[in-house]
Amino acid sequence: ETVQFPRNVCNAMLRIHLYMYDHNVRKPYRINNRELRRLRHAQVAGAELEYLQSLVAGFFEKRVFRPSEFKLSVSSERTVNRRWTTPLKRSKERIWQYQKA
């Protein structure tokens, strides 16, 4: 199949959050102006380059813990805690022990 719908809402939401990270933090801002092509989408939105580089440098190498004062959006909180419900699914989502940390 070339196109397939997601069978699990929690997994689909996690996938879209990872896509948003990749699109905003890692992907170059490709527009017609050559001077702005070196920027990332998040830089155009106002994020500092040093902050973005620190996010990208450790993303695949270390586990990042969220500071207690940092608040997630409602959608992100539901995604991290796997609280989305899949229609017609009888069992609850499994939350791994390492996710609770």
Short mmCIF file of C-alpha atoms in Angstrom, two decimals, residues 2-99:
data_model
loop_
_atom_site.label_atom_id
_atom_site.label_comp_id
_atom_site.label_asym_id
_atom_site.label_seq_id
_atom_site.Cartn_x
_atom_site.Cartn_y
_atom_site.Cartn_z
CA THR A 2 1.26 3.45 -0.79
CA VAL A 3 -1.15 5.22 1.57
CA GLN A 4 -2.27 3.76 4.86
CA PHE A 5 -4.29 5.27 7.67
CA PRO A 6 -2.87 5.05 11.19
CA ARG A 7 -4.39 2.25 13.23
CA ASN A 8 -3.39 3.72 16.58
CA VAL A 9 -4.08 7.36 17.45
CA CYS A 10 -1.29 7.61 20.06
CA ASN A 11 1.32 6.43 17.58
CA ALA A 12 0.00 8.78 14.89
CA MET A 13 0.16 11.76 17.25
CA LEU A 14 3.70 10.88 18.28
CA ARG A 15 4.64 10.66 14.62
CA ILE A 16 3.19 14.10 13.86
CA HIS A 17 4.98 15.67 16.84
CA LEU A 18 8.28 14.24 15.59
CA TYR A 19 7.52 15.58 12.13
CA MET A 20 6.85 19.04 13.60
CA TYR A 21 10.24 18.93 15.36
CA ASP A 22 12.00 17.89 12.16
CA HIS A 23 10.20 20.49 10.04
CA ASN A 24 10.70 23.41 12.42
CA VAL A 25 14.12 22.72 13.93
CA ARG A 26 16.12 20.73 11.38
CA LYS A 27 14.71 21.55 7.95
CA PRO A 28 16.18 24.55 6.10
CA TYR A 29 13.90 27.48 5.36
CA ARG A 30 13.70 27.12 1.58
CA ILE A 31 12.43 30.25 -0.09
CA ASN A 32 13.45 32.31 -3.11
CA ASN A 33 15.66 34.69 -1.08
CA ARG A 34 19.14 33.10 -1.03
CA GLU A 35 20.19 34.99 2.13
CA LEU A 36 17.44 33.36 4.19
CA ARG A 37 18.10 29.81 2.95
CA ARG A 38 20.74 29.24 5.63
CA LEU A 39 18.09 29.73 8.34
CA ARG A 40 15.78 27.12 9.85
CA HIS A 41 12.02 27.53 10.22
CA ALA A 42 12.31 28.08 13.97
CA GLN A 43 14.89 30.83 13.43
CA VAL A 44 12.51 32.68 11.15
CA ALA A 45 9.89 32.36 13.94
CA GLY A 46 12.34 33.94 16.42
CA ALA A 47 14.29 31.11 18.09
CA GLU A 48 18.00 31.60 18.75
CA LEU A 49 20.50 29.59 16.69
CA GLU A 50 22.49 28.44 19.77
CA TYR A 51 19.34 27.01 21.35
CA LEU A 52 18.42 25.12 18.16
CA GLN A 53 21.95 23.73 17.82
CA SER A 54 21.83 22.44 21.39
CA LEU A 55 18.52 20.69 20.63
CA VAL A 56 19.81 19.05 17.47
CA ALA A 57 23.22 18.06 18.90
CA GLY A 58 21.84 15.85 21.64
CA PHE A 59 18.55 14.74 20.11
CA PHE A 60 19.73 11.31 18.95
CA GLU A 61 22.43 10.79 21.58
CA LYS A 62 21.00 11.57 25.01
CA ARG A 63 17.71 11.53 26.82
CA VAL A 64 16.38 14.97 27.65
CA PHE A 65 14.34 15.50 30.81
CA ARG A 66 11.76 18.25 30.85
CA PRO A 67 12.37 20.91 33.50
CA SER A 68 9.54 21.11 36.03
CA GLU A 69 8.80 24.76 35.20
CA PHE A 70 8.38 23.97 31.50
CA LYS A 71 4.71 23.42 30.64
CA LEU A 72 3.62 21.34 27.68
CA SER A 73 0.58 22.10 25.58
CA VAL A 74 -2.51 19.97 26.16
CA SER A 75 -1.90 18.11 22.91
CA SER A 76 1.75 17.42 23.77
CA GLU A 77 0.85 16.27 27.28
CA ARG A 78 -1.71 13.82 25.89
CA THR A 79 0.81 12.56 23.35
CA VAL A 80 3.62 12.01 25.88
CA ASN A 81 1.30 10.23 28.31
CA ARG A 82 -0.43 8.25 25.52
CA ARG A 83 -3.90 9.46 26.49
CA TRP A 84 -5.39 9.63 23.01
CA THR A 85 -8.18 7.14 22.45
CA THR A 86 -8.40 4.97 19.39
CA PRO A 87 -11.98 4.32 18.28
CA LEU A 88 -13.08 0.69 18.62
CA LYS A 89 -9.95 -0.27 20.57
CA ARG A 90 -10.88 -2.25 23.66
CA SER A 91 -7.67 -2.14 25.69
CA LYS A 92 -5.90 0.90 27.13
CA GLU A 93 -2.62 2.17 25.78
CA ARG A 94 0.47 0.69 27.36
CA ILE A 95 2.73 3.19 29.08
CA TRP A 96 6.32 1.97 29.45
CA GLN A 97 8.09 2.45 32.78
CA TYR A 98 10.81 4.64 31.26
CA GLN A 99 8.17 7.07 29.92
#
